[in-house]
């Protein structure tokens, strides 16, 4: 096991806001974002100095074991968002609106966006889609809630897209993507995720709009990058998208620790004296006399 200590840098940091996002884009400084779904991960990511934490609906797949993101509910998202908010003090916290929490009506979209802010201490929300979501984005922003858009591979439309596949690869699709990005900007979104789109298109869009783009599988030309933390840590081994860089293999580390524990228990190496509670001889003798 490595003994390197990584010191937390949180104490020197100011709370990241949507204004910080804008300033970073203006200065050409990359924005960093990762997902988290629980208290210890949020604390570790925040202490490492991340700009933003997304409580993504990827929760459904990487934590809850579903095939796609569609089954996760608003209440489940709020439950995890609250834990993240307790662990992260400086990152901009973004709650991901789950499937069917904003598609039915603009009123429901505003109400559910408000729940992330009021009941889970999030700073902003994210939702998927372009022109078809412009009214919802405008209304949520109108209620004072910052909105991050999400274009390209939008996992909540997996059935409509015919699978988890790259988007914007034809001239027509690229033009529609650019228009959607401009529509979201005009509707008041403060930023948008570009997922699984050609790098040159993502770079072009990033230059055309004034709000920061956060790429995942969209190349270096975006204003920032996001990854699903469980992919980065090697905790989700069902499949690894091409755009993921694994920085650790925690699945293997966990399996080894669990195996070592089982071995220790079976061979009576655990618990050792240092893990055991004792009582004085006098108390023990008195107990024996009376039992
Ligand atoms: O749910 C999620 O984790 C996301 C990211 C992939 C951007 O939407």
PDB file of C-alpha atoms and ligand atoms in Angstrom:
ATOM      1  CA  UNK A   1       0.000   0.000   0.000  1.00  0.00           C
ATOM      2  CA  UNK A   2       1.294   3.492  -0.837  1.00  0.00           C
ATOM      3  CA  UNK A   3       2.121   5.719   2.141  1.00  0.00           C
ATOM      4  CA  UNK A   4       2.062   8.981   0.175  1.00  0.00           C
ATOM      5  CA  UNK A   5      -0.115  11.576   1.933  1.00  0.00           C
ATOM      6  CA  UNK A   6      -2.070  14.074  -0.100  1.00  0.00           C
ATOM      7  CA  UNK A   7      -2.719  17.156   1.999  1.00  0.00           C
ATOM      8  CA  UNK A   8      -6.160  18.707   1.769  1.00  0.00           C
ATOM      9  CA  UNK A   9      -6.147  22.112   0.110  1.00  0.00           C
ATOM     10  CA  UNK A  10      -9.726  22.976   0.973  1.00  0.00           C
ATOM     11  CA  UNK A  11      -8.833  25.428   3.738  1.00  0.00           C
ATOM     12  CA  UNK A  12      -7.120  27.798   1.266  1.00  0.00           C
ATOM     13  CA  UNK A  13      -9.949  27.654  -1.241  1.00  0.00           C
ATOM     14  CA  UNK A  14     -12.894  29.938  -1.722  1.00  0.00           C
ATOM     15  CA  UNK A  15     -16.285  28.463  -2.546  1.00  0.00           C
ATOM     16  CA  UNK A  16     -16.518  27.834  -6.300  1.00  0.00           C
ATOM     17  CA  UNK A  17     -19.510  29.525  -7.921  1.00  0.00           C
ATOM     18  CA  UNK A  18     -20.953  29.832 -11.410  1.00  0.00           C
ATOM     19  CA  UNK A  19     -19.001  33.099 -11.619  1.00  0.00           C
ATOM     20  CA  UNK A  20     -15.772  31.134 -11.089  1.00  0.00           C
ATOM     21  CA  UNK A  21     -16.765  28.962 -14.066  1.00  0.00           C
ATOM     22  CA  UNK A  22     -17.170  32.048 -16.253  1.00  0.00           C
ATOM     23  CA  UNK A  23     -13.893  33.581 -15.044  1.00  0.00           C
ATOM     24  CA  UNK A  24     -12.012  30.344 -15.709  1.00  0.00           C
ATOM     25  CA  UNK A  25     -13.328  30.232 -19.264  1.00  0.00           C
ATOM     26  CA  UNK A  26     -12.307  33.853 -19.808  1.00  0.00           C
ATOM     27  CA  UNK A  27      -8.776  33.127 -18.518  1.00  0.00           C
ATOM     28  CA  UNK A  28      -8.514  29.862 -20.485  1.00  0.00           C
ATOM     29  CA  UNK A  29      -8.059  27.877 -17.259  1.00  0.00           C
ATOM     30  CA  UNK A  30      -9.529  24.344 -17.477  1.00  0.00           C
ATOM     31  CA  UNK A  31     -12.505  23.635 -15.191  1.00  0.00           C
ATOM     32  CA  UNK A  32     -12.384  20.316 -13.318  1.00  0.00           C
ATOM     33  CA  UNK A  33     -15.460  18.291 -12.452  1.00  0.00           C
ATOM     34  CA  UNK A  34     -16.066  14.786 -11.090  1.00  0.00           C
ATOM     35  CA  UNK A  35     -19.107  12.894  -9.899  1.00  0.00           C
ATOM     36  CA  UNK A  36     -19.761  11.825  -6.306  1.00  0.00           C
ATOM     37  CA  UNK A  37     -22.691  10.098  -4.688  1.00  0.00           C
ATOM     38  CA  UNK A  38     -21.707   9.800  -1.016  1.00  0.00           C
ATOM     39  CA  UNK A  39     -20.091  11.641   1.896  1.00  0.00           C
ATOM     40  CA  UNK A  40     -16.550  10.136   1.937  1.00  0.00           C
ATOM     41  CA  UNK A  41     -16.080  10.404  -1.823  1.00  0.00           C
ATOM     42  CA  UNK A  42     -17.360  13.978  -1.857  1.00  0.00           C
ATOM     43  CA  UNK A  43     -14.941  14.856   0.934  1.00  0.00           C
ATOM     44  CA  UNK A  44     -11.967  13.269  -0.876  1.00  0.00           C
ATOM     45  CA  UNK A  45     -12.811  14.905  -4.215  1.00  0.00           C
ATOM     46  CA  UNK A  46     -13.395  18.299  -2.564  1.00  0.00           C
ATOM     47  CA  UNK A  47     -10.188  18.092  -0.512  1.00  0.00           C
ATOM     48  CA  UNK A  48      -8.262  17.261  -3.697  1.00  0.00           C
ATOM     49  CA  UNK A  49      -9.270  20.693  -5.029  1.00  0.00           C
ATOM     50  CA  UNK A  50     -11.925  19.932  -7.648  1.00  0.00           C
ATOM     51  CA  UNK A  51     -13.928  22.874  -9.046  1.00  0.00           C
ATOM     52  CA  UNK A  52     -17.258  21.100  -9.206  1.00  0.00           C
ATOM     53  CA  UNK A  53     -18.984  17.922  -8.048  1.00  0.00           C
ATOM     54  CA  UNK A  54     -21.851  16.498 -10.048  1.00  0.00           C
ATOM     55  CA  UNK A  55     -24.249  14.192  -8.217  1.00  0.00           C
ATOM     56  CA  UNK A  56     -24.885  12.461 -11.532  1.00  0.00           C
ATOM     57  CA  UNK A  57     -27.751  10.168 -12.391  1.00  0.00           C
ATOM     58  CA  UNK A  58     -24.919   7.781 -13.357  1.00  0.00           C
ATOM     59  CA  UNK A  59     -25.590   6.846  -9.715  1.00  0.00           C
ATOM     60  CA  UNK A  60     -28.172   4.448 -11.181  1.00  0.00           C
ATOM     61  CA  UNK A  61     -25.494   2.446 -13.005  1.00  0.00           C
ATOM     62  CA  UNK A  62     -22.279   2.740 -10.991  1.00  0.00           C
ATOM     63  CA  UNK A  63     -23.754   2.599  -7.474  1.00  0.00           C
ATOM     64  CA  UNK A  64     -27.222   1.059  -7.771  1.00  0.00           C
ATOM     65  CA  UNK A  65     -26.360  -1.506 -10.459  1.00  0.00           C
ATOM     66  CA  UNK A  66     -29.040  -0.658 -13.063  1.00  0.00           C
ATOM     67  CA  UNK A  67     -28.439  -1.180 -16.805  1.00  0.00           C
ATOM     68  CA  UNK A  68     -28.962   2.520 -17.579  1.00  0.00           C
ATOM     69  CA  UNK A  69     -29.783   5.807 -15.828  1.00  0.00           C
ATOM     70  CA  UNK A  70     -33.552   5.668 -16.345  1.00  0.00           C
ATOM     71  CA  UNK A  71     -34.763   3.975 -13.123  1.00  0.00           C
ATOM     72  CA  UNK A  72     -33.274   6.381 -10.571  1.00  0.00           C
ATOM     73  CA  UNK A  73     -35.876   8.571  -8.846  1.00  0.00           C
ATOM     74  CA  UNK A  74     -35.897  12.136  -7.579  1.00  0.00           C
ATOM     75  CA  UNK A  75     -35.991  10.903  -3.951  1.00  0.00           C
ATOM     76  CA  UNK A  76     -32.957   8.656  -4.515  1.00  0.00           C
ATOM     77  CA  UNK A  77     -31.046  11.517  -6.137  1.00  0.00           C
ATOM     78  CA  UNK A  78     -31.866  13.817  -3.210  1.00  0.00           C
ATOM     79  CA  UNK A  79     -30.785  11.180  -0.678  1.00  0.00           C
ATOM     80  CA  UNK A  80     -27.320  10.963  -2.293  1.00  0.00           C
ATOM     81  CA  UNK A  81     -27.074  14.709  -2.977  1.00  0.00           C
ATOM     82  CA  UNK A  82     -27.574  15.428   0.760  1.00  0.00           C
ATOM     83  CA  UNK A  83     -24.691  13.108   1.641  1.00  0.00           C
ATOM     84  CA  UNK A  84     -22.447  14.809  -0.932  1.00  0.00           C
ATOM     85  CA  UNK A  85     -23.347  18.267   0.389  1.00  0.00           C
ATOM     86  CA  UNK A  86     -22.356  17.170   3.908  1.00  0.00           C
ATOM     87  CA  UNK A  87     -18.924  16.104   2.618  1.00  0.00           C
ATOM     88  CA  UNK A  88     -18.002  18.911   0.190  1.00  0.00           C
ATOM     89  CA  UNK A  89     -17.454  22.470   1.329  1.00  0.00           C
ATOM     90  CA  UNK A  90     -15.918  24.376  -1.581  1.00  0.00           C
ATOM     91  CA  UNK A  91     -16.781  22.714  -4.897  1.00  0.00           C
ATOM     92  CA  UNK A  92     -19.769  23.936  -6.894  1.00  0.00           C
ATOM     93  CA  UNK A  93     -22.387  21.242  -6.246  1.00  0.00           C
ATOM     94  CA  UNK A  94     -24.643  20.230  -9.120  1.00  0.00           C
ATOM     95  CA  UNK A  95     -27.658  17.943  -8.783  1.00  0.00           C
ATOM     96  CA  UNK A  96     -28.531  15.942 -11.895  1.00  0.00           C
ATOM     97  CA  UNK A  97     -32.252  15.983 -12.697  1.00  0.00           C
ATOM     98  CA  UNK A  98     -33.312  12.342 -13.161  1.00  0.00           C
ATOM     99  CA  UNK A  99     -35.436  10.967 -15.996  1.00  0.00           C
ATOM    100  CA  UNK A 100     -39.060  12.224 -15.857  1.00  0.00           C
ATOM    101  CA  UNK A 101     -38.332  14.889 -13.244  1.00  0.00           C
ATOM    102  CA  UNK A 102     -38.354  17.728 -15.821  1.00  0.00           C
ATOM    103  CA  UNK A 103     -39.857  16.349 -19.056  1.00  0.00           C
ATOM    104  CA  UNK A 104     -43.551  16.322 -18.121  1.00  0.00           C
ATOM    105  CA  UNK A 105     -44.082  20.044 -17.573  1.00  0.00           C
ATOM    106  CA  UNK A 106     -42.147  23.226 -16.956  1.00  0.00           C
ATOM    107  CA  UNK A 107     -43.870  23.507 -13.544  1.00  0.00           C
ATOM    108  CA  UNK A 108     -42.587  20.071 -12.485  1.00  0.00           C
ATOM    109  CA  UNK A 109     -39.136  20.939 -13.780  1.00  0.00           C
ATOM    110  CA  UNK A 110     -39.004  24.096 -11.628  1.00  0.00           C
ATOM    111  CA  UNK A 111     -40.421  22.273  -8.569  1.00  0.00           C
ATOM    112  CA  UNK A 112     -37.896  19.422  -8.816  1.00  0.00           C
ATOM    113  CA  UNK A 113     -34.976  21.773  -9.514  1.00  0.00           C
ATOM    114  CA  UNK A 114     -36.016  23.673  -6.386  1.00  0.00           C
ATOM    115  CA  UNK A 115     -35.936  20.466  -4.324  1.00  0.00           C
ATOM    116  CA  UNK A 116     -32.224  20.009  -5.145  1.00  0.00           C
ATOM    117  CA  UNK A 117     -31.510  23.496  -3.783  1.00  0.00           C
ATOM    118  CA  UNK A 118     -33.914  23.513  -0.838  1.00  0.00           C
ATOM    119  CA  UNK A 119     -33.722  19.909   0.350  1.00  0.00           C
ATOM    120  CA  UNK A 120     -30.195  18.827  -0.657  1.00  0.00           C
ATOM    121  CA  UNK A 121     -28.026  21.955  -0.504  1.00  0.00           C
ATOM    122  CA  UNK A 122     -27.044  21.831  -4.180  1.00  0.00           C
ATOM    123  CA  UNK A 123     -25.840  25.052  -5.860  1.00  0.00           C
ATOM    124  CA  UNK A 124     -27.130  24.259  -9.346  1.00  0.00           C
ATOM    125  CA  UNK A 125     -28.876  21.568 -11.378  1.00  0.00           C
ATOM    126  CA  UNK A 126     -28.114  19.786 -14.664  1.00  0.00           C
ATOM    127  CA  UNK A 127     -30.593  18.519 -17.209  1.00  0.00           C
ATOM    128  CA  UNK A 128     -30.291  16.797 -20.593  1.00  0.00           C
ATOM    129  CA  UNK A 129     -31.478  18.051 -23.970  1.00  0.00           C
ATOM    130  CA  UNK A 130     -31.374  21.064 -26.264  1.00  0.00           C
ATOM    131  CA  UNK A 131     -34.130  23.142 -27.894  1.00  0.00           C
ATOM    132  CA  UNK A 132     -36.895  20.917 -26.450  1.00  0.00           C
ATOM    133  CA  UNK A 133     -35.765  21.935 -22.946  1.00  0.00           C
ATOM    134  CA  UNK A 134     -35.366  25.683 -23.572  1.00  0.00           C
ATOM    135  CA  UNK A 135     -38.638  26.612 -21.780  1.00  0.00           C
ATOM    136  CA  UNK A 136     -37.712  24.524 -18.726  1.00  0.00           C
ATOM    137  CA  UNK A 137     -34.203  26.028 -18.604  1.00  0.00           C
ATOM    138  CA  UNK A 138     -35.632  29.568 -18.842  1.00  0.00           C
ATOM    139  CA  UNK A 139     -38.156  28.900 -16.084  1.00  0.00           C
ATOM    140  CA  UNK A 140     -35.629  27.278 -13.725  1.00  0.00           C
ATOM    141  CA  UNK A 141     -33.125  30.085 -14.290  1.00  0.00           C
ATOM    142  CA  UNK A 142     -36.031  32.520 -13.782  1.00  0.00           C
ATOM    143  CA  UNK A 143     -36.546  30.940 -10.345  1.00  0.00           C
ATOM    144  CA  UNK A 144     -32.948  31.837  -9.493  1.00  0.00           C
ATOM    145  CA  UNK A 145     -31.465  28.348  -9.980  1.00  0.00           C
ATOM    146  CA  UNK A 146     -28.329  27.971 -12.134  1.00  0.00           C
ATOM    147  CA  UNK A 147     -28.749  25.367 -14.897  1.00  0.00           C
ATOM    148  CA  UNK A 148     -26.084  23.265 -16.607  1.00  0.00           C
ATOM    149  CA  UNK A 149     -27.159  21.791 -19.958  1.00  0.00           C
ATOM    150  CA  UNK A 150     -26.091  18.415 -21.369  1.00  0.00           C
ATOM    151  CA  UNK A 151     -25.806  17.732 -25.116  1.00  0.00           C
ATOM    152  CA  UNK A 152     -24.433  14.986 -27.355  1.00  0.00           C
ATOM    153  CA  UNK A 153     -24.795  11.534 -25.855  1.00  0.00           C
ATOM    154  CA  UNK A 154     -27.656  12.148 -23.441  1.00  0.00           C
ATOM    155  CA  UNK A 155     -27.977   8.845 -21.555  1.00  0.00           C
ATOM    156  CA  UNK A 156     -31.628   9.424 -20.581  1.00  0.00           C
ATOM    157  CA  UNK A 157     -32.455   9.156 -24.318  1.00  0.00           C
ATOM    158  CA  UNK A 158     -30.564   5.871 -24.696  1.00  0.00           C
ATOM    159  CA  UNK A 159     -33.536   4.126 -26.332  1.00  0.00           C
ATOM    160  CA  UNK A 160     -34.119   6.986 -28.773  1.00  0.00           C
ATOM    161  CA  UNK A 161     -30.393   7.147 -29.644  1.00  0.00           C
ATOM    162  CA  UNK A 162     -30.229   3.368 -30.198  1.00  0.00           C
ATOM    163  CA  UNK A 163     -27.619   2.809 -27.475  1.00  0.00           C
ATOM    164  CA  UNK A 164     -24.748   4.634 -25.798  1.00  0.00           C
ATOM    165  CA  UNK A 165     -23.200   5.987 -29.001  1.00  0.00           C
ATOM    166  CA  UNK A 166     -21.234   9.056 -30.041  1.00  0.00           C
ATOM    167  CA  UNK A 167     -23.318  11.973 -31.412  1.00  0.00           C
ATOM    168  CA  UNK A 168     -22.832  14.860 -33.843  1.00  0.00           C
ATOM    169  CA  UNK A 169     -20.779  12.871 -36.343  1.00  0.00           C
ATOM    170  CA  UNK A 170     -22.578  14.066 -39.488  1.00  0.00           C
ATOM    171  CA  UNK A 171     -22.641  17.650 -40.780  1.00  0.00           C
ATOM    172  CA  UNK A 172     -26.408  17.844 -40.126  1.00  0.00           C
ATOM    173  CA  UNK A 173     -26.119  16.442 -36.595  1.00  0.00           C
ATOM    174  CA  UNK A 174     -23.178  18.763 -35.869  1.00  0.00           C
ATOM    175  CA  UNK A 175     -25.191  21.814 -37.000  1.00  0.00           C
ATOM    176  CA  UNK A 176     -28.118  20.809 -34.771  1.00  0.00           C
ATOM    177  CA  UNK A 177     -25.763  20.358 -31.821  1.00  0.00           C
ATOM    178  CA  UNK A 178     -24.264  23.806 -32.315  1.00  0.00           C
ATOM    179  CA  UNK A 179     -27.760  25.342 -32.552  1.00  0.00           C
ATOM    180  CA  UNK A 180     -28.837  23.505 -29.371  1.00  0.00           C
ATOM    181  CA  UNK A 181     -25.789  24.842 -27.530  1.00  0.00           C
ATOM    182  CA  UNK A 182     -26.653  28.389 -28.631  1.00  0.00           C
ATOM    183  CA  UNK A 183     -30.305  27.922 -27.628  1.00  0.00           C
ATOM    184  CA  UNK A 184     -29.285  26.714 -24.141  1.00  0.00           C
ATOM    185  CA  UNK A 185     -26.938  29.677 -23.799  1.00  0.00           C
ATOM    186  CA  UNK A 186     -29.748  32.072 -24.766  1.00  0.00           C
ATOM    187  CA  UNK A 187     -32.126  30.332 -22.348  1.00  0.00           C
ATOM    188  CA  UNK A 188     -29.733  31.220 -19.528  1.00  0.00           C
ATOM    189  CA  UNK A 189     -27.724  28.034 -18.881  1.00  0.00           C
ATOM    190  CA  UNK A 190     -24.450  28.885 -17.105  1.00  0.00           C
ATOM    191  CA  UNK A 191     -22.531  25.952 -18.624  1.00  0.00           C
ATOM    192  CA  UNK A 192     -23.050  22.747 -20.565  1.00  0.00           C
ATOM    193  CA  UNK A 193     -21.736  19.210 -20.726  1.00  0.00           C
ATOM    194  CA  UNK A 194     -20.749  17.891 -24.156  1.00  0.00           C
ATOM    195  CA  UNK A 195     -20.693  14.095 -24.037  1.00  0.00           C
ATOM    196  CA  UNK A 196     -19.223  11.820 -26.696  1.00  0.00           C
ATOM    197  CA  UNK A 197     -19.022  14.271 -29.588  1.00  0.00           C
ATOM    198  CA  UNK A 198     -16.170  14.737 -32.086  1.00  0.00           C
ATOM    199  CA  UNK A 199     -13.320  16.764 -30.572  1.00  0.00           C
ATOM    200  CA  UNK A 200     -13.222  19.334 -33.384  1.00  0.00           C
ATOM    201  CA  UNK A 201     -16.968  19.965 -33.074  1.00  0.00           C
ATOM    202  CA  UNK A 202     -16.709  20.356 -29.266  1.00  0.00           C
ATOM    203  CA  UNK A 203     -13.856  22.842 -29.722  1.00  0.00           C
ATOM    204  CA  UNK A 204     -15.827  24.793 -32.339  1.00  0.00           C
ATOM    205  CA  UNK A 205     -18.917  24.983 -30.085  1.00  0.00           C
ATOM    206  CA  UNK A 206     -16.756  25.996 -27.096  1.00  0.00           C
ATOM    207  CA  UNK A 207     -15.398  28.940 -29.080  1.00  0.00           C
ATOM    208  CA  UNK A 208     -18.828  29.938 -30.446  1.00  0.00           C
ATOM    209  CA  UNK A 209     -20.597  30.245 -27.078  1.00  0.00           C
ATOM    210  CA  UNK A 210     -19.698  32.408 -24.093  1.00  0.00           C
ATOM    211  CA  UNK A 211     -20.635  29.844 -21.415  1.00  0.00           C
ATOM    212  CA  UNK A 212     -18.117  27.136 -20.430  1.00  0.00           C
ATOM    213  CA  UNK A 213     -18.381  23.661 -21.955  1.00  0.00           C
ATOM    214  CA  UNK A 214     -17.453  20.637 -19.861  1.00  0.00           C
ATOM    215  CA  UNK A 215     -16.389  17.693 -21.988  1.00  0.00           C
ATOM    216  CA  UNK A 216     -16.631  13.957 -21.437  1.00  0.00           C
ATOM    217  CA  UNK A 217     -15.376  12.117 -24.476  1.00  0.00           C
ATOM    218  CA  UNK A 218     -15.261  15.448 -26.331  1.00  0.00           C
ATOM    219  CA  UNK A 219     -11.536  16.202 -26.514  1.00  0.00           C
ATOM    220  CA  UNK A 220      -9.220  18.903 -25.206  1.00  0.00           C
ATOM    221  CA  UNK A 221     -10.978  21.853 -26.825  1.00  0.00           C
ATOM    222  CA  UNK A 222     -13.687  22.060 -24.140  1.00  0.00           C
ATOM    223  CA  UNK A 223     -13.392  24.569 -21.294  1.00  0.00           C
ATOM    224  CA  UNK A 224     -13.334  21.796 -18.703  1.00  0.00           C
ATOM    225  CA  UNK A 225     -13.510  18.040 -18.227  1.00  0.00           C
ATOM    226  CA  UNK A 226     -15.723  15.672 -16.255  1.00  0.00           C
ATOM    227  CA  UNK A 227     -15.443  11.955 -15.583  1.00  0.00           C
ATOM    228  CA  UNK A 228     -17.571   9.511 -13.633  1.00  0.00           C
ATOM    229  CA  UNK A 229     -15.504   8.945 -10.487  1.00  0.00           C
ATOM    230  CA  UNK A 230     -16.235   5.212 -10.366  1.00  0.00           C
ATOM    231  CA  UNK A 231     -14.769   4.884 -13.894  1.00  0.00           C
ATOM    232  CA  UNK A 232     -11.664   6.912 -12.975  1.00  0.00           C
ATOM    233  CA  UNK A 233     -11.114   4.812  -9.833  1.00  0.00           C
ATOM    234  CA  UNK A 234     -11.687   1.494 -11.591  1.00  0.00           C
ATOM    235  CA  UNK A 235     -14.658   0.719  -9.339  1.00  0.00           C
ATOM    236  CA  UNK A 236     -17.123   0.029 -12.143  1.00  0.00           C
ATOM    237  CA  UNK A 237     -15.919  -2.865 -14.238  1.00  0.00           C
ATOM    238  CA  UNK A 238     -19.050  -3.736 -16.262  1.00  0.00           C
ATOM    239  CA  UNK A 239     -17.672  -1.712 -19.170  1.00  0.00           C
ATOM    240  CA  UNK A 240     -15.237   1.149 -19.648  1.00  0.00           C
ATOM    241  CA  UNK A 241     -16.049   3.759 -22.301  1.00  0.00           C
ATOM    242  CA  UNK A 242     -13.173   4.627 -24.672  1.00  0.00           C
ATOM    243  CA  UNK A 243     -12.903   8.143 -23.221  1.00  0.00           C
ATOM    244  CA  UNK A 244     -12.232   7.001 -19.650  1.00  0.00           C
ATOM    245  CA  UNK A 245      -8.741   7.152 -18.191  1.00  0.00           C
ATOM    246  CA  UNK A 246      -8.414   4.828 -15.195  1.00  0.00           C
ATOM    247  CA  UNK A 247      -6.287   6.420 -12.477  1.00  0.00           C
ATOM    248  CA  UNK A 248      -6.594   3.470 -10.080  1.00  0.00           C
ATOM    249  CA  UNK A 249      -7.981  -0.033  -9.866  1.00  0.00           C
ATOM    250  CA  UNK A 250      -9.941   0.137  -6.636  1.00  0.00           C
ATOM    251  CA  UNK A 251     -12.039  -2.887  -7.532  1.00  0.00           C
ATOM    252  CA  UNK A 252      -8.866  -4.993  -7.308  1.00  0.00           C
ATOM    253  CA  UNK A 253      -7.689  -3.176  -4.151  1.00  0.00           C
ATOM    254  CA  UNK A 254     -11.084  -3.838  -2.500  1.00  0.00           C
ATOM    255  CA  UNK A 255     -11.129  -7.489  -3.513  1.00  0.00           C
ATOM    256  CA  UNK A 256      -7.659  -8.031  -2.073  1.00  0.00           C
ATOM    257  CA  UNK A 257      -8.627  -6.345   1.223  1.00  0.00           C
ATOM    258  CA  UNK A 258     -11.798  -8.458   1.497  1.00  0.00           C
ATOM    259  CA  UNK A 259      -9.868 -11.626   0.662  1.00  0.00           C
ATOM    260  CA  UNK A 260      -7.215 -10.810   3.299  1.00  0.00           C
ATOM    261  CA  UNK A 261      -9.937 -10.211   5.893  1.00  0.00           C
ATOM    262  CA  UNK A 262     -11.658 -13.526   5.149  1.00  0.00           C
ATOM    263  CA  UNK A 263      -8.280 -15.261   5.371  1.00  0.00           C
ATOM    264  CA  UNK A 264      -7.451 -13.583   8.703  1.00  0.00           C
ATOM    265  CA  UNK A 265     -10.803 -14.561  10.224  1.00  0.00           C
ATOM    266  CA  UNK A 266     -10.582 -18.141   8.990  1.00  0.00           C
ATOM    267  CA  UNK A 267      -7.010 -18.542  10.301  1.00  0.00           C
ATOM    268  CA  UNK A 268      -7.828 -16.683  13.570  1.00  0.00           C
ATOM    269  CA  UNK A 269      -5.278 -13.915  12.900  1.00  0.00           C
ATOM    270  CA  UNK A 270      -8.053 -11.364  13.386  1.00  0.00           C
ATOM    271  CA  UNK A 271      -8.981  -9.954  15.855  1.00  0.00           C
ATOM    272  CA  UNK A 272      -5.521  -9.607  17.455  1.00  0.00           C
ATOM    273  CA  UNK A 273      -4.904  -8.301  20.983  1.00  0.00           C
ATOM    274  CA  UNK A 274      -4.792  -4.690  19.777  1.00  0.00           C
ATOM    275  CA  UNK A 275      -8.327  -5.037  18.364  1.00  0.00           C
ATOM    276  CA  UNK A 276      -9.707  -6.543  21.594  1.00  0.00           C
ATOM    277  CA  UNK A 277     -11.418  -4.951  24.605  1.00  0.00           C
ATOM    278  CA  UNK A 278     -10.156  -6.054  28.048  1.00  0.00           C
ATOM    279  CA  UNK A 279     -11.464  -5.804  31.626  1.00  0.00           C
ATOM    280  CA  UNK A 280      -9.452  -5.804  34.844  1.00  0.00           C
ATOM    281  CA  UNK A 281      -8.700  -9.105  36.639  1.00  0.00           C
ATOM    282  CA  UNK A 282     -10.571  -7.820  39.736  1.00  0.00           C
ATOM    283  CA  UNK A 283     -13.767  -7.155  37.785  1.00  0.00           C
ATOM    284  CA  UNK A 284     -13.446 -10.480  36.018  1.00  0.00           C
ATOM    285  CA  UNK A 285     -12.976 -12.382  39.273  1.00  0.00           C
ATOM    286  CA  UNK A 286     -15.975 -10.668  40.821  1.00  0.00           C
ATOM    287  CA  UNK A 287     -18.037 -11.500  37.761  1.00  0.00           C
ATOM    288  CA  UNK A 288     -16.934 -15.165  37.991  1.00  0.00           C
ATOM    289  CA  UNK A 289     -17.789 -15.346  41.705  1.00  0.00           C
ATOM    290  CA  UNK A 290     -21.314 -14.098  41.004  1.00  0.00           C
ATOM    291  CA  UNK A 291     -22.022 -16.110  37.870  1.00  0.00           C
TER     292      UNK A 291
HETATM  293  O1  LIG B   1     -24.667  11.369 -14.702  1.00  0.00           O
HETATM  294  C1  LIG B   1     -23.497  11.685 -14.953  1.00  0.00           C
HETATM  295  O2  LIG B   1     -22.539  11.230 -14.309  1.00  0.00           O
HETATM  296  C2  LIG B   1     -23.271  12.622 -16.039  1.00  0.00           C
HETATM  297  C3  LIG B   1     -21.860  12.858 -16.473  1.00  0.00           C
HETATM  298  C4  LIG B   1     -21.413  11.743 -17.330  1.00  0.00           C
HETATM  299  C5  LIG B   1     -21.703  14.163 -17.138  1.00  0.00           C
HETATM  300  O3  LIG B   1     -24.193  13.139 -16.586  1.00  0.00           O
END
